[in-house]
Short mmCIF file of C-alpha atoms in Angstrom, two decimals:
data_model
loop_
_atom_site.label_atom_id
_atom_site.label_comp_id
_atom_site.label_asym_id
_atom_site.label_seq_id
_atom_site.Cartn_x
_atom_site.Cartn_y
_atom_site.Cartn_z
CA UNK S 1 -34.40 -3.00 -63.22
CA UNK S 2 -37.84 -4.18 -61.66
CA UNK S 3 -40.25 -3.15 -64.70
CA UNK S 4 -39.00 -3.45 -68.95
CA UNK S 5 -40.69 -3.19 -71.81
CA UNK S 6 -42.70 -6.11 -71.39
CA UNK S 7 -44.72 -4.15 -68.84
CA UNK S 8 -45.54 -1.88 -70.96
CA UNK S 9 -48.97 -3.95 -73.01
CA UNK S 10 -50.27 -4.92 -69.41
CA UNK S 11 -49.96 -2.18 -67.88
CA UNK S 12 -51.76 0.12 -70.75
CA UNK S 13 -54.73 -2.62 -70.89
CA UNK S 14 -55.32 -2.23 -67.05
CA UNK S 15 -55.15 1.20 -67.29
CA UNK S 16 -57.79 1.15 -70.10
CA UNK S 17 -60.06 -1.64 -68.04
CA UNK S 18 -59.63 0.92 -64.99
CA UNK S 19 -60.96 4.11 -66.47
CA UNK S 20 -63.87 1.71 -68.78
CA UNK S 21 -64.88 -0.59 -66.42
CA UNK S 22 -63.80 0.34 -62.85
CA UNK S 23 -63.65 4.14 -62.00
CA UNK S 24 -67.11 5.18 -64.08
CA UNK S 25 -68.86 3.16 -61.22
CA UNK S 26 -66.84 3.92 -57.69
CA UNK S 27 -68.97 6.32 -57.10
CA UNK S 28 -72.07 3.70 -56.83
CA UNK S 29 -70.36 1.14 -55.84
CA UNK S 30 -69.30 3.42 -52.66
CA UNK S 31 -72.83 4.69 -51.62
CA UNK S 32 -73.88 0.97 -51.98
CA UNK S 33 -70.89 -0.11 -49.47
CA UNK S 34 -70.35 -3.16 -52.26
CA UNK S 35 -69.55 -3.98 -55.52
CA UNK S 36 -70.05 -6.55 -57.62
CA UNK S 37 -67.12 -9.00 -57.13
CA UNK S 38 -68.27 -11.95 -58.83
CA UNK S 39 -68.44 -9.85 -62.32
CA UNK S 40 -65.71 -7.82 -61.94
CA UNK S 41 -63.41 -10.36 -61.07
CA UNK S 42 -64.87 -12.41 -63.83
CA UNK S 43 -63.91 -9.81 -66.20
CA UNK S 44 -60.33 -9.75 -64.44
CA UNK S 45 -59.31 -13.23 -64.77
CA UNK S 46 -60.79 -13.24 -68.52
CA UNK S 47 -58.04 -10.90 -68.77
CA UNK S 48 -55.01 -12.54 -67.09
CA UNK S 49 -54.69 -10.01 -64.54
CA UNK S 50 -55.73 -12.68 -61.50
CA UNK S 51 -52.58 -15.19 -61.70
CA UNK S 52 -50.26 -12.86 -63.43
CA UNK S 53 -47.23 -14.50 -61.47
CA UNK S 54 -49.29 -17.93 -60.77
CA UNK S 55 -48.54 -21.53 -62.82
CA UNK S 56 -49.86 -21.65 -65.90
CA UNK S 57 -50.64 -25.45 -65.36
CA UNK S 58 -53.67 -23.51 -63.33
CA UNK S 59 -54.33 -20.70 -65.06
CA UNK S 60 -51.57 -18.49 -65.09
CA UNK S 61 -49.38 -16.40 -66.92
CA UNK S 62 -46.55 -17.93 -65.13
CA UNK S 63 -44.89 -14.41 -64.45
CA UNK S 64 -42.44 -13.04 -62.31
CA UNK S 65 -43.64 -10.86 -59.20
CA UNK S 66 -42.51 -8.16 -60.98
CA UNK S 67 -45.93 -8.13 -62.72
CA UNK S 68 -48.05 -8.42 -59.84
CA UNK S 69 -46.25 -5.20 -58.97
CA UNK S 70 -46.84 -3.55 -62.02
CA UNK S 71 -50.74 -4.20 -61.17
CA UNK S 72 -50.90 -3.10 -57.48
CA UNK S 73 -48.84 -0.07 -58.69
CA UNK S 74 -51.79 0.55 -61.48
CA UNK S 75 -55.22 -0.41 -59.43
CA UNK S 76 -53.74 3.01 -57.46
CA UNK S 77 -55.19 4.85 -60.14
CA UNK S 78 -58.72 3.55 -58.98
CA UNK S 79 -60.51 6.10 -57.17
CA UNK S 80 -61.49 4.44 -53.92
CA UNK S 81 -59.20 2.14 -51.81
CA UNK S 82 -61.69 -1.08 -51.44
CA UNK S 83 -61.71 -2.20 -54.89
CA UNK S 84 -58.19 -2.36 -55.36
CA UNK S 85 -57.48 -3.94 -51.54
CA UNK S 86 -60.27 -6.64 -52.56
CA UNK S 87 -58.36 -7.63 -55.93
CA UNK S 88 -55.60 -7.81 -54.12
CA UNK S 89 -56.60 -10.22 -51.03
CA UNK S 90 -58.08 -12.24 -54.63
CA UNK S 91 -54.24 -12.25 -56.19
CA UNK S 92 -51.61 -11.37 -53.54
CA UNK S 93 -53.44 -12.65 -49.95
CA UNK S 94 -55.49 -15.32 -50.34
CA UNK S 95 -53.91 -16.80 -53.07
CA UNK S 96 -50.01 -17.16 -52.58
CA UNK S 97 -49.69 -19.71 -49.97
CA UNK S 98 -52.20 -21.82 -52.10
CA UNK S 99 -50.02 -21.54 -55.18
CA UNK S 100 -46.81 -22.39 -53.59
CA UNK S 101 -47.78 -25.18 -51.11
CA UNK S 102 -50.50 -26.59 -52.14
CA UNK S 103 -51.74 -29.87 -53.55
CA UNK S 104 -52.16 -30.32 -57.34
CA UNK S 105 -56.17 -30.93 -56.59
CA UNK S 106 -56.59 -28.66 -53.97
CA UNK S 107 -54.87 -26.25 -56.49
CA UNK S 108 -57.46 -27.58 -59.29
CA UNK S 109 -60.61 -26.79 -56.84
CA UNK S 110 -59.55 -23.59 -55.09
CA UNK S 111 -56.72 -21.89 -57.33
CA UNK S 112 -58.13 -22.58 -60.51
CA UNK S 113 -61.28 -20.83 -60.28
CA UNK S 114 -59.56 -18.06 -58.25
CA UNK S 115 -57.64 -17.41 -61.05
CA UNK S 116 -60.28 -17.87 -63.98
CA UNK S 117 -62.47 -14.98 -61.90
CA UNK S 118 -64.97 -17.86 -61.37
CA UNK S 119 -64.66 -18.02 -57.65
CA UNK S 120 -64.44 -14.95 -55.58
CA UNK S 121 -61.48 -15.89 -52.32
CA UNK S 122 -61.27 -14.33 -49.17
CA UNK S 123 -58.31 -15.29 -46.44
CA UNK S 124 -59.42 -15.35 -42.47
CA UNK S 125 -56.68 -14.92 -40.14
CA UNK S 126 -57.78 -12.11 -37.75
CA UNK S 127 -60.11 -12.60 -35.04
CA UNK S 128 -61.72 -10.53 -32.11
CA UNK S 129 -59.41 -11.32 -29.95
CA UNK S 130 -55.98 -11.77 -32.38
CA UNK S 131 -55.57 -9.00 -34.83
CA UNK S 132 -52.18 -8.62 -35.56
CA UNK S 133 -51.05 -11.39 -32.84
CA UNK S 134 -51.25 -13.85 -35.10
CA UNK S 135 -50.20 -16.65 -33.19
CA UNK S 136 -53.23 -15.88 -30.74
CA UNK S 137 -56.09 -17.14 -32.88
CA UNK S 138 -58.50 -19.41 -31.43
CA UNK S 139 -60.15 -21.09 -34.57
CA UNK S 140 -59.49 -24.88 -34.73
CA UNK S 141 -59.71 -27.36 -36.57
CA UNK S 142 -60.13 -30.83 -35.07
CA UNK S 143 -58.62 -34.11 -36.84
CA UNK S 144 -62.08 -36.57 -37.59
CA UNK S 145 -60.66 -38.93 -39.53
CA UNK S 146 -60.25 -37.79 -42.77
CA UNK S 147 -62.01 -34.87 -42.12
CA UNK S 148 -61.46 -31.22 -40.09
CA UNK S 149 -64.04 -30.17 -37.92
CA UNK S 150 -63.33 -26.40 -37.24
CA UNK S 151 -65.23 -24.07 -35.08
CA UNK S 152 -64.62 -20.83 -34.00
CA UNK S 153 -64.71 -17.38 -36.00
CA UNK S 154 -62.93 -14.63 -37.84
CA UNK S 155 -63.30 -10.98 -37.91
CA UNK S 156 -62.66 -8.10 -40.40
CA UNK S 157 -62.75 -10.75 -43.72
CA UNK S 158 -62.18 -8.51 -47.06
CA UNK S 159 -64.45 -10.54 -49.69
CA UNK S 160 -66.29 -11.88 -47.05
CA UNK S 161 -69.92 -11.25 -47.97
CA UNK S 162 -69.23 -12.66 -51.18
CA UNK S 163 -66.80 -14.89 -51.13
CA UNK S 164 -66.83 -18.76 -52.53
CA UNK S 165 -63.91 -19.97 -50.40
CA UNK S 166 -61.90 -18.93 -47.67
CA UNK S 167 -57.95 -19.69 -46.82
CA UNK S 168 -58.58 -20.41 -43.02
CA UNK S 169 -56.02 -20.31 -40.43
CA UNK S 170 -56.78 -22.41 -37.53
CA UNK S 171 -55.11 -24.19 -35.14
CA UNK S 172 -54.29 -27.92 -35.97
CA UNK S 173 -53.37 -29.33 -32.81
CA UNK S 174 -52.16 -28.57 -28.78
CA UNK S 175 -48.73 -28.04 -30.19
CA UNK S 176 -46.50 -24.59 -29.87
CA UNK S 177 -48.63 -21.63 -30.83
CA UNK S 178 -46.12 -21.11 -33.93
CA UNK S 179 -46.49 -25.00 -35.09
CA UNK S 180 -50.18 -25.89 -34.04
CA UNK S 181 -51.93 -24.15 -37.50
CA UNK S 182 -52.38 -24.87 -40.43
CA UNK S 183 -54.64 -23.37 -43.76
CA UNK S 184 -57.60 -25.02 -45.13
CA UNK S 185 -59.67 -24.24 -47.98
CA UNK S 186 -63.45 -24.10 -46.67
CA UNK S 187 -65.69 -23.43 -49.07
CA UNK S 188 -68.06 -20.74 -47.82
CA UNK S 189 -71.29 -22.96 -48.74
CA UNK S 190 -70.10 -25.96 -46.03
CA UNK S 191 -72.41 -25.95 -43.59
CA UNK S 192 -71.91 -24.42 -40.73
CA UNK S 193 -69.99 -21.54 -41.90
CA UNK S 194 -72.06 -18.86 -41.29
CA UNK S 195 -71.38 -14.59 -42.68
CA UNK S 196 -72.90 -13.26 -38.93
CA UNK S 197 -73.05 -9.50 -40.36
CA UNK S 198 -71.21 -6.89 -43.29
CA UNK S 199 -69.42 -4.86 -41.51
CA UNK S 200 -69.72 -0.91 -41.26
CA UNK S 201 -66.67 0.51 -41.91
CA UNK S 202 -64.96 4.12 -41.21
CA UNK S 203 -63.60 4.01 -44.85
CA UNK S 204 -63.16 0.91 -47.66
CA UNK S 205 -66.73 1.20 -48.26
CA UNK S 206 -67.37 -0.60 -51.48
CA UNK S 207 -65.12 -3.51 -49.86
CA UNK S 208 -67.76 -5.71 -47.94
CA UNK S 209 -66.19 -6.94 -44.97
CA UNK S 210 -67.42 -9.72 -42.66
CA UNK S 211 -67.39 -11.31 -39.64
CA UNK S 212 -67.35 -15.22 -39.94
CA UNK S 213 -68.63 -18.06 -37.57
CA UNK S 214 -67.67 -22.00 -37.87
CA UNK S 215 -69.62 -24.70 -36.00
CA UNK S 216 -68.86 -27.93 -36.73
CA UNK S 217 -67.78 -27.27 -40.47
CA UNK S 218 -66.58 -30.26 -41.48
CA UNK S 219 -63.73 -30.50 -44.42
CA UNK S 220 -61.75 -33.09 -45.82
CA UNK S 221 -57.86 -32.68 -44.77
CA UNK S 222 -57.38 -32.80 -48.57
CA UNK S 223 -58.45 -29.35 -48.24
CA UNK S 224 -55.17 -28.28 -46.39
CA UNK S 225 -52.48 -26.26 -48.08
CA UNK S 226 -48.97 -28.52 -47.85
CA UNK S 227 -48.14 -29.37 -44.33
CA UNK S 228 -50.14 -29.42 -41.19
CA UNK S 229 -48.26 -27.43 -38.52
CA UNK S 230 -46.82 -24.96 -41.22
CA UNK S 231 -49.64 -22.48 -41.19
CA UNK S 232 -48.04 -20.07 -39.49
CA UNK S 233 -44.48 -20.41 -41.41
CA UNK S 234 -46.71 -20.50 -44.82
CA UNK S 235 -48.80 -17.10 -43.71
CA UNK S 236 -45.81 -15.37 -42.17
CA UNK S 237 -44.49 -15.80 -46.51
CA UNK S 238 -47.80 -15.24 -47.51
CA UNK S 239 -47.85 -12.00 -45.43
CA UNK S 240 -44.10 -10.36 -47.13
CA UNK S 241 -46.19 -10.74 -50.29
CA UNK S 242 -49.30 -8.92 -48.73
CA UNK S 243 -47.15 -6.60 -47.20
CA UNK S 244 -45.53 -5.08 -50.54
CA UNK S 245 -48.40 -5.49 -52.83
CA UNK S 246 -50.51 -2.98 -49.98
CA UNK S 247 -47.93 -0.61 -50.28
CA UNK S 248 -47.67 -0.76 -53.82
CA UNK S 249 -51.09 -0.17 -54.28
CA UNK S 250 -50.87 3.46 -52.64
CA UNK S 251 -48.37 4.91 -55.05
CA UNK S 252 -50.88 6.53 -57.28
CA UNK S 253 -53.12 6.88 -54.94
CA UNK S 254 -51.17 9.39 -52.97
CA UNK S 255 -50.09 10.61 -56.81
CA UNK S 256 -53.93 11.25 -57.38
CA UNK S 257 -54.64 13.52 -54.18
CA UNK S 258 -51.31 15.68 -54.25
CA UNK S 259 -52.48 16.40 -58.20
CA UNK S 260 -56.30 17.10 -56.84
CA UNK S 261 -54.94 19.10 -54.20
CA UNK S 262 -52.79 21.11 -56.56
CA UNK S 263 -55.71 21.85 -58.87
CA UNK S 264 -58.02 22.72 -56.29
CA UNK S 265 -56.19 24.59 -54.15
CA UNK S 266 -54.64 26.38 -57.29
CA UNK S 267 -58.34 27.87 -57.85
CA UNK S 268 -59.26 28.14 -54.41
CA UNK S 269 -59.23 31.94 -53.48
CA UNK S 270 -58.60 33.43 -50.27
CA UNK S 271 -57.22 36.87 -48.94
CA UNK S 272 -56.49 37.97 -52.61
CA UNK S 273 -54.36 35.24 -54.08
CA UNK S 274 -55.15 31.39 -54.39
CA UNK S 275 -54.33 28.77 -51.69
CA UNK S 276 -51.37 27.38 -53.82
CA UNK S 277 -49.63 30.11 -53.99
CA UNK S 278 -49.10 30.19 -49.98
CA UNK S 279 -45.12 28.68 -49.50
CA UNK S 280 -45.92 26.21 -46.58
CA UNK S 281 -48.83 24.95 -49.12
CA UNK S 282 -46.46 24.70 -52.33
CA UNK S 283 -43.61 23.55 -50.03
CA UNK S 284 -45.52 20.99 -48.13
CA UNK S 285 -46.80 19.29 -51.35
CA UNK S 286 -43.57 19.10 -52.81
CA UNK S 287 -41.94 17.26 -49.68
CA UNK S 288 -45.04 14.75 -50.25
CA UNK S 289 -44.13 14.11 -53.36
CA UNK S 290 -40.70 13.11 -53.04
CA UNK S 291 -42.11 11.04 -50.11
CA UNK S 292 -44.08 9.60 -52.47
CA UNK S 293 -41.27 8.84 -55.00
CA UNK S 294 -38.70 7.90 -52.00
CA UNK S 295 -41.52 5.20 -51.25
CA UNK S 296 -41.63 3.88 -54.86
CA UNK S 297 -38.29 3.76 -54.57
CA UNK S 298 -38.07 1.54 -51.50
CA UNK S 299 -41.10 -0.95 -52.65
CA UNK S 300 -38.68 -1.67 -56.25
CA UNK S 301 -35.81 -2.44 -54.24
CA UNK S 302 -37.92 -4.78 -52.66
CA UNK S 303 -39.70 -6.16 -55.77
CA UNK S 304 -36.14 -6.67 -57.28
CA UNK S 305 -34.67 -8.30 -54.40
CA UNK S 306 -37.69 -10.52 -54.59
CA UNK S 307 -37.99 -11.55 -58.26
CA UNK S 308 -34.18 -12.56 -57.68
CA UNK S 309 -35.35 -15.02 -54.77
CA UNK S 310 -33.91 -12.87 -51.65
CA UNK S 311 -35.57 -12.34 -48.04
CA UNK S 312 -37.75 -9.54 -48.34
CA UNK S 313 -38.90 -9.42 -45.17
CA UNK S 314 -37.31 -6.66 -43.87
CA UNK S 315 -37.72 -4.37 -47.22
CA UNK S 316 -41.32 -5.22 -47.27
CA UNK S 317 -42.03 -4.53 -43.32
CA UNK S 318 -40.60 -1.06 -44.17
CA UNK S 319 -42.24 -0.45 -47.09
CA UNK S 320 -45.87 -1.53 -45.52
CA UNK S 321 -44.47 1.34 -42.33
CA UNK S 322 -44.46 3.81 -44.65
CA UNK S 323 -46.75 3.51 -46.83
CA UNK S 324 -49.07 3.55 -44.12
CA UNK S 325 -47.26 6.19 -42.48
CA UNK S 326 -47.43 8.57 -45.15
CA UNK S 327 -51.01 7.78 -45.86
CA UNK S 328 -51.68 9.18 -42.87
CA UNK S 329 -49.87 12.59 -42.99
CA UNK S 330 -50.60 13.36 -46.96
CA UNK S 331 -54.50 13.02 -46.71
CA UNK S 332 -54.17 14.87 -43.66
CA UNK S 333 -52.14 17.32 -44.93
CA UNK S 334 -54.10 17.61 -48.10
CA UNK S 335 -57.68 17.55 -46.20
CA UNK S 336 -56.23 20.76 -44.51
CA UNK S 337 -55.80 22.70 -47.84
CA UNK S 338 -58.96 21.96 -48.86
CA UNK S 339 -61.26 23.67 -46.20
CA UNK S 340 -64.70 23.18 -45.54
CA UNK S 341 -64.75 21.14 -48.67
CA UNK S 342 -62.14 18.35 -47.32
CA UNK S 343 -64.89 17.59 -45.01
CA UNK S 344 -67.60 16.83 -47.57
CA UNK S 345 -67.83 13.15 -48.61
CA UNK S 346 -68.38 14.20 -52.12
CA UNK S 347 -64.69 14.99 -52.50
CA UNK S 348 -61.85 12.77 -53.50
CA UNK S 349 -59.76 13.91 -50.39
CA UNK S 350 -62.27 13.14 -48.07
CA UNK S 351 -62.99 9.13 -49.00
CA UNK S 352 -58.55 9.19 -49.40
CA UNK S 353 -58.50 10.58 -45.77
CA UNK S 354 -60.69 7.37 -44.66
CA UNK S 355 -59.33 4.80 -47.29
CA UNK S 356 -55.82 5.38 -46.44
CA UNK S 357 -55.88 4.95 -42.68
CA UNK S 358 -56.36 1.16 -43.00
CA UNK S 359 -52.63 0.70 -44.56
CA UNK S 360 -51.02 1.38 -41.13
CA UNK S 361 -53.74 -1.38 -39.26
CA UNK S 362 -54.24 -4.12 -41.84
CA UNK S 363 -51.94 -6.88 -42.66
CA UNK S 364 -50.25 -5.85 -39.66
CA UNK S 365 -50.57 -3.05 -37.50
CA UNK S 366 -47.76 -0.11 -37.44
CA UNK S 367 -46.29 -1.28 -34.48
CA UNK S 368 -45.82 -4.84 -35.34
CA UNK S 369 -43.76 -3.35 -38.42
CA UNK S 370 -41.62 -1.99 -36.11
CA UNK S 371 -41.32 -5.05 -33.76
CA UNK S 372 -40.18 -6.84 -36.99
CA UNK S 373 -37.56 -4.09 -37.42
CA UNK S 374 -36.75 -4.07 -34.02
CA UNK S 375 -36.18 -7.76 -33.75
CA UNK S 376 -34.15 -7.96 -37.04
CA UNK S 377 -32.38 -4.81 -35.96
CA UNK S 378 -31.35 -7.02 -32.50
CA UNK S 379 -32.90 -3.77 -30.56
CA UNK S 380 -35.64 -5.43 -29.10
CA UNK S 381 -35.68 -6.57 -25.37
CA UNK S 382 -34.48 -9.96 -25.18
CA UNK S 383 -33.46 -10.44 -28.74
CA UNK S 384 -29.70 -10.62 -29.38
CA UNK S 385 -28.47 -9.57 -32.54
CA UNK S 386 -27.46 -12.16 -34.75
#
């Protein structure tokens, strides 16, 4: 059983923090395209919630992942998708690898404050030209002594506007694409790091987004998260984590739309009798909700399986599929049955129609999901089944 009793006390004081301190200002936030990490997060970590599974000896409440489930499962409830995707990058993406591989004072200057809410983190792996190829990056980070000099950029950076430090991939050295990178901690104030623009987005608006450049940003090596070489082993882990939390995270959300559809739709009139009351309207929001529930479903298994220390990676690759599969086709589905009014940015459909397309693009795109499978599955072309 992924969730006991002892979930019960966090979970009703996020809840509370959510409807007091988070939803109340979406709205805002959302016509401003940002919102205020620094003192949300603040507020967060005075809380526990940023290092709910993370060592105590930093911060932390020293908890199983379970919890960290429990928290993606409630920031659903939020009513926009970019302030609970920008918590989690803080907790579940920028964090992990730093927590489990890194140094006891890199840990002090980086994790620490991450968790306290005193440091806003952001984690750069994509670039222009390397989205979901991870292994294609061009970033690098050039031995100096006992320095890095790294140069290069990233693209698409959740937190990035804002953020005090970054977990960098770059490459290391001229070896094999899969052992030439490592992450570094840069602190976003080095010089030479440089936030080129905020990106405009189709949907996440209150998340800022940036586009990063590094020339000649010199750090000390100390700065490196456990190995150098292993930065593609230690994202690849760091990614299962991402993967679930994401997918997590859209459970109410989907919850919240089907119930707005329901009730709108319900007193939405049309050719005598309300919109609800048409079968393939009823019907079809029915089938979304055991979709929804078949998905919770799925993302548990996984949560158990990794609380008890097993390989989640093909339970999470699934459970990132479809969640962002199902994104897709409820907000769709649901735009439909509202009308003219799905259209209109003032309604909650509308900004879940945008929000949710993201799932099945970040942290890996659809179709690397299914290369995953694929390759696990021993179906892809020149794989052999183990």
């Amino acid at each position: 059983m992924l969730f006991t009793a002892d979930h019960d006390e966090p979970r009703r004081i996020l809840q509370k923090f959510i409807a007091a301190e988070i939803n109340p200002f979406v709205d805002e936030w959302e016509k401003n395209d940002i919102f205020p990490a620094h003192e949300l997060f603040k507020k967060l970590g005075d809380l526990g919630f940023l290092g709910l599974n993370k060592p105590v000896e930093f911060g932390g409440q020293g908890l199983d992942y379970s919890y960290a489930l429990m928290m993606a499962e409630e920031l659903g409830a939020i009513k926009c998708g970019g302030v609970p995707m920008a918590i989690g990058v803080q907790t579940d993406m920028a964090t992990p690898a730093l927590a489990r591989f890194g140094s006891d004072e890199v840990r002090h200057e980086f994790l620490a404050p991450a968790i306290a809410g005193d440091a806003v983190a952001c984690v750069g792996v994509s670039e222009p030209g390397a989205g979901s190829d991870v292994a294609s990056i061009k970033t690098s980070a050039r031995s100096d002594g006992d320095d890095y000099v790294i140069n290069g950029g990233k693209m698409w950076i959740t937190n990035g506007v804002q953020a005090d430090w970054i977990c960098l991939l770059a490459n290391t050295s001229d070896d094999q694409v899969h052992r030439n990178k490592s992450l570094i901690c840069v602190p976003m104030k080095a010089r030479g790091v440089q936030v080129a623009r905020k990106l405009d987005k189709l949907g996440m608006r209150s998340s800022d987004t940036a586009q990063i450049f590094f020339d000649n940003v010199r750090v000390p090596k100390r700065n490196r998260i456990g190995e150098e070489g292993k930065g593609f082993t230690y994202q690849m882990i760091q990614f299962q984590e991402e993967r679930l939390w994401g997918a997590a995270a859209c459970l109410k959300a989907h919850e919240y739309i089907i119930a707005e559809t329901i009730e709108y739709t319900r007193n939405r009139k049309a050719f005598g009798g309300s919109i609800l009351d048409n079968q393939t309207v009823h019907f079809k929001l029915a089938e979304m909700q055991t979709e929804v529930e078949l998905l919770r479903s799925l993302i548990y298994r996984a949560g158990e399986a990794l609380v008890a220390g097993e390989d989640v990676t093909r339970l999470a690759t699934m459970a990132k599929l479809k969640a962002g599969r199902l994104g897709r086709e409820l907000t769709d589905a649901c735009l439909q049955y509202w009308g003219g009014m799905g259209f209109m940015n003032e309604t909650p459909v509308s900004r879940a129609y945008r929000d949710s397309r993201l799932t099945s693009i970040g942290g890996g795109a659809d179709e690397v999901m299914l290369m995953v499978l694929c390759k696990m599955m021993g179906t892809l072309p020149g794989v052999k089944q183990k």
